[in-house]
mmCIF file of C-alpha atoms in Angstrom:
data_model
loop_
_atom_site.group_PDB
_atom_site.id
_atom_site.type_symbol
_atom_site.label_atom_id
_atom_site.label_comp_id
_atom_site.label_asym_id
_atom_site.label_seq_id
_atom_site.Cartn_x
_atom_site.Cartn_y
_atom_site.Cartn_z
ATOM 1 C CA MET A 158 148.145 193.306 4.464
ATOM 2 C CA LYS A 159 147.368 192.879 0.766
ATOM 3 C CA ILE A 160 150.314 191.995 -1.466
ATOM 4 C CA ALA A 161 150.402 192.400 -5.257
ATOM 5 C CA MET A 162 152.522 189.712 -6.869
ATOM 6 C CA ALA A 163 153.885 189.671 -10.401
ATOM 7 C CA ASN A 164 156.281 187.483 -12.328
ATOM 8 C CA ASP A 165 157.365 186.434 -15.767
ATOM 9 C CA HIS A 166 158.178 182.930 -16.986
ATOM 10 C CA ALA A 167 161.520 182.881 -15.144
ATOM 11 C CA GLY A 168 159.873 183.758 -11.831
ATOM 12 C CA THR A 169 156.803 181.506 -11.931
ATOM 13 C CA ARG A 170 158.032 178.716 -9.667
ATOM 14 C CA LEU A 171 159.523 181.010 -7.017
ATOM 15 C CA LYS A 172 156.519 183.358 -7.120
ATOM 16 C CA ASN A 173 154.212 180.395 -6.481
ATOM 17 C CA GLU A 174 156.296 179.313 -3.481
ATOM 18 C CA ILE A 175 156.321 182.822 -2.019
ATOM 19 C CA LYS A 176 152.596 183.178 -2.682
ATOM 20 C CA ALA A 177 151.862 179.926 -0.815
ATOM 21 C CA TYR A 178 153.961 181.128 2.136
ATOM 22 C CA LEU A 179 152.217 184.511 2.217
ATOM 23 C CA GLU A 180 148.746 182.977 2.135
ATOM 24 C CA GLU A 181 149.768 180.515 4.848
ATOM 25 C CA GLU A 182 150.836 183.480 6.992
ATOM 26 C CA GLY A 183 147.485 185.226 6.469
ATOM 27 C CA TYR A 184 148.438 187.786 3.836
ATOM 28 C CA GLU A 185 145.970 188.485 1.059
ATOM 29 C CA VAL A 186 147.679 187.998 -2.299
ATOM 30 C CA VAL A 187 146.560 189.492 -5.587
ATOM 31 C CA ASP A 188 148.361 187.562 -8.318
ATOM 32 C CA PHE A 189 149.051 189.579 -11.469
ATOM 33 C CA GLY A 190 151.740 187.179 -12.652
ATOM 34 C CA ALA A 191 152.235 184.660 -15.406
ATOM 35 C CA GLY A 192 150.617 181.358 -14.544
ATOM 36 C CA ASN A 193 153.188 179.166 -16.249
ATOM 37 C CA GLU A 194 156.762 179.080 -17.515
ATOM 38 C CA GLU A 195 155.982 179.861 -21.151
ATOM 39 C CA PHE A 196 157.922 182.831 -22.514
ATOM 40 C CA CYS A 197 156.155 186.142 -21.825
ATOM 41 C CA ASP A 198 156.857 189.848 -21.419
ATOM 42 C CA LEU A 199 157.505 190.970 -17.852
ATOM 43 C CA SER A 200 155.936 194.397 -18.289
ATOM 44 C CA ASP A 201 152.543 192.798 -19.002
ATOM 45 C CA PHE A 202 152.477 191.647 -15.378
ATOM 46 C CA VAL A 203 154.598 194.142 -13.429
ATOM 47 C CA TYR A 204 152.814 197.197 -14.828
ATOM 48 C CA PRO A 205 149.292 196.316 -13.559
ATOM 49 C CA ALA A 206 150.687 195.060 -10.254
ATOM 50 C CA SER A 207 152.594 198.335 -9.818
ATOM 51 C CA LEU A 208 149.455 200.320 -10.557
ATOM 52 C CA ALA A 209 147.587 198.359 -7.877
ATOM 53 C CA VAL A 210 150.213 199.351 -5.297
ATOM 54 C CA ALA A 211 150.361 202.968 -6.508
ATOM 55 C CA LYS A 212 146.563 203.276 -6.333
ATOM 56 C CA GLY A 213 146.450 201.806 -2.834
ATOM 57 C CA GLU A 214 144.529 198.697 -3.902
ATOM 58 C CA CYS A 215 147.443 196.661 -2.529
ATOM 59 C CA ASP A 216 149.693 197.664 0.354
ATOM 60 C CA ARG A 217 152.936 196.359 -1.125
ATOM 61 C CA GLY A 218 154.234 194.336 -4.036
ATOM 62 C CA ILE A 219 156.577 191.398 -4.503
ATOM 63 C CA PHE A 220 157.755 190.829 -8.063
ATOM 64 C CA VAL A 221 159.865 187.911 -9.287
ATOM 65 C CA ASP A 222 161.719 187.647 -12.581
ATOM 66 C CA GLY A 223 165.030 186.125 -13.606
ATOM 67 C CA VAL A 224 167.311 188.670 -11.958
ATOM 68 C CA GLY A 225 164.980 191.214 -10.309
ATOM 69 C CA TYR A 226 166.231 194.287 -12.112
ATOM 70 C CA GLY A 227 163.687 194.108 -14.942
ATOM 71 C CA SER A 228 160.833 194.245 -12.443
ATOM 72 C CA ALA A 229 162.419 197.153 -10.578
ATOM 73 C CA LEU A 230 163.069 199.078 -13.766
ATOM 74 C CA ILE A 231 159.423 198.758 -14.852
ATOM 75 C CA ALA A 232 157.902 199.317 -11.412
ATOM 76 C CA ASN A 233 159.956 202.428 -10.679
ATOM 77 C CA LYS A 234 158.438 204.129 -13.741
ATOM 78 C CA ILE A 235 155.143 204.400 -11.835
ATOM 79 C CA ASN A 236 154.594 207.394 -9.557
ATOM 80 C CA GLY A 237 154.603 206.316 -5.941
ATOM 81 C CA ILE A 238 156.421 203.034 -6.467
ATOM 82 C CA TYR A 239 159.717 202.579 -4.654
ATOM 83 C CA ALA A 240 160.996 199.197 -5.799
ATOM 84 C CA ALA A 241 164.189 197.629 -4.484
ATOM 85 C CA VAL A 242 166.056 194.562 -5.702
ATOM 86 C CA CYS A 243 167.184 192.470 -2.748
ATOM 87 C CA GLN A 244 169.453 189.441 -2.863
ATOM 88 C CA ASP A 245 169.830 188.829 0.863
ATOM 89 C CA PRO A 246 168.001 189.651 4.121
ATOM 90 C CA PHE A 247 170.431 192.467 4.985
ATOM 91 C CA CYS A 248 169.528 194.319 1.776
ATOM 92 C CA ALA A 249 165.829 193.678 2.448
ATOM 93 C CA LYS A 250 166.151 195.178 5.915
ATOM 94 C CA LEU A 251 167.911 198.273 4.607
ATOM 95 C CA ALA A 252 165.460 198.621 1.706
ATOM 96 C CA ARG A 253 162.665 199.008 4.229
ATOM 97 C CA GLN A 254 164.537 200.909 6.950
ATOM 98 C CA HIS A 255 166.328 203.444 4.769
ATOM 99 C CA THR A 256 164.075 203.837 1.720
ATOM 100 C CA ASP A 257 160.609 202.708 2.857
ATOM 101 C CA SER A 258 160.390 200.595 -0.310
ATOM 102 C CA ASN A 259 156.903 199.381 -1.162
ATOM 103 C CA VAL A 260 157.899 196.833 -3.801
ATOM 104 C CA LEU A 261 160.389 193.990 -3.379
ATOM 105 C CA CYS A 262 161.985 192.590 -6.539
ATOM 106 C CA LEU A 263 163.632 189.182 -6.520
ATOM 107 C CA GLY A 264 165.720 187.304 -9.070
ATOM 108 C CA ALA A 265 164.732 183.651 -9.300
ATOM 109 C CA LYS A 266 167.935 182.843 -11.224
ATOM 110 C CA ILE A 267 170.068 184.531 -8.564
ATOM 111 C CA ILE A 268 168.707 183.367 -5.215
ATOM 112 C CA GLY A 269 167.407 180.045 -3.964
ATOM 113 C CA ASP A 270 164.108 179.274 -2.290
ATOM 114 C CA MET A 271 165.391 179.426 1.281
ATOM 115 C CA MET A 272 167.133 182.758 0.727
ATOM 116 C CA ALA A 273 164.035 184.165 -0.983
ATOM 117 C CA GLY A 274 161.931 183.140 2.010
ATOM 118 C CA GLU A 275 164.231 184.910 4.441
ATOM 119 C CA ILE A 276 164.326 188.027 2.250
ATOM 120 C CA VAL A 277 160.526 188.151 2.067
ATOM 121 C CA LYS A 278 160.121 187.636 5.832
ATOM 122 C CA THR A 279 162.672 190.337 6.604
ATOM 123 C CA TRP A 280 161.235 192.831 4.117
ATOM 124 C CA LEU A 281 157.651 192.325 5.302
ATOM 125 C CA ASN A 282 158.551 192.612 8.980
ATOM 126 C CA THR A 283 160.882 195.617 8.873
ATOM 127 C CA ASP A 284 159.564 199.120 9.432
ATOM 128 C CA PRO A 285 161.166 202.268 8.067
ATOM 129 C CA LEU A 286 163.439 204.176 10.407
ATOM 130 C CA MET A 287 161.685 207.269 11.698
ATOM 131 C CA GLU A 288 164.665 209.365 12.766
ATOM 132 C CA GLU A 289 164.744 212.783 11.104
ATOM 133 C CA LYS A 290 167.737 212.055 8.846
ATOM 134 C CA TYR A 291 166.043 208.992 7.335
ATOM 135 C CA ARG A 292 162.677 210.699 6.896
ATOM 136 C CA ARG A 293 164.407 213.668 5.264
ATOM 137 C CA ARG A 294 166.133 211.382 2.748
ATOM 138 C CA VAL A 295 162.939 209.482 1.949
ATOM 139 C CA ASP A 296 161.068 212.775 1.561
ATOM 140 C CA LYS A 297 163.690 214.013 -0.911
ATOM 141 C CA VAL A 298 163.254 210.898 -3.048
ATOM 142 C CA LYS A 299 159.481 211.337 -2.917
ATOM 143 C CA ALA A 300 159.862 214.975 -3.971
ATOM 144 C CA ILE A 301 161.943 213.897 -6.975
ATOM 145 C CA ASN A 302 159.280 211.313 -7.798
ATOM 146 C CA ASP A 303 156.504 213.899 -7.559
ATOM 147 C CA LYS A 304 158.410 216.414 -9.668
ATOM 148 C CA HIS A 305 159.234 214.063 -12.533
ATOM 149 C CA CYS A 306 156.626 211.304 -12.541
ATOM 150 C CA VAL A 307 153.070 211.824 -13.708
ATOM 151 C CA PRO A 308 150.591 210.906 -10.969
ATOM 152 C CA VAL A 309 148.387 207.900 -11.576
ATOM 153 C CA LYS A 310 144.985 209.381 -12.487
ATOM 154 C CA TRP A 311 141.464 208.149 -13.059
ATOM 155 C CA VAL A 312 140.250 208.910 -16.580
ATOM 156 C CA ASP A 313 136.621 207.973 -16.095
ATOM 157 C CA SER A 314 134.067 206.832 -13.540
ATOM 158 C CA ALA A 315 134.740 203.197 -14.486
ATOM 159 C CA LYS A 316 138.104 203.615 -12.741
ATOM 160 C CA THR A 317 140.257 203.349 -15.832
ATOM 161 C CA PHE A 318 143.769 204.676 -15.350
ATOM 162 C CA LEU A 319 146.110 206.585 -17.611
#
């Protein structure tokens, strides 16, 4: 599985720890994030990482900022991205089971390293529930997404996106 990672200055340290864990476990990581803790704008990193997931270049995304909500807000503007903020493994499990989220957003100022590790493990290893009521709910969210979000499109043969 290929994971897009993004972070801002507040999420650099935790992103690097999660990245090391993922690579150790055999995941391929594409790092779109800030490389240091100097002040930066989150959208400069979350936007391209979200596009990579939406285009299918990466299977899922894990984004880390101070609280997690900034990443989710940006990511969920992209058609086909279903980002969830999770602060414990129970939320991570439900975010996958009930919503089939494809992006996990974490708040480095909110959760510690050990909790983040458990959230990531749970989120990566939980499949969506396939019972009809869950699929129906996920399909309704996808229909809303498709109705109101512009699809990610190629604008030229060089694979530039709108």
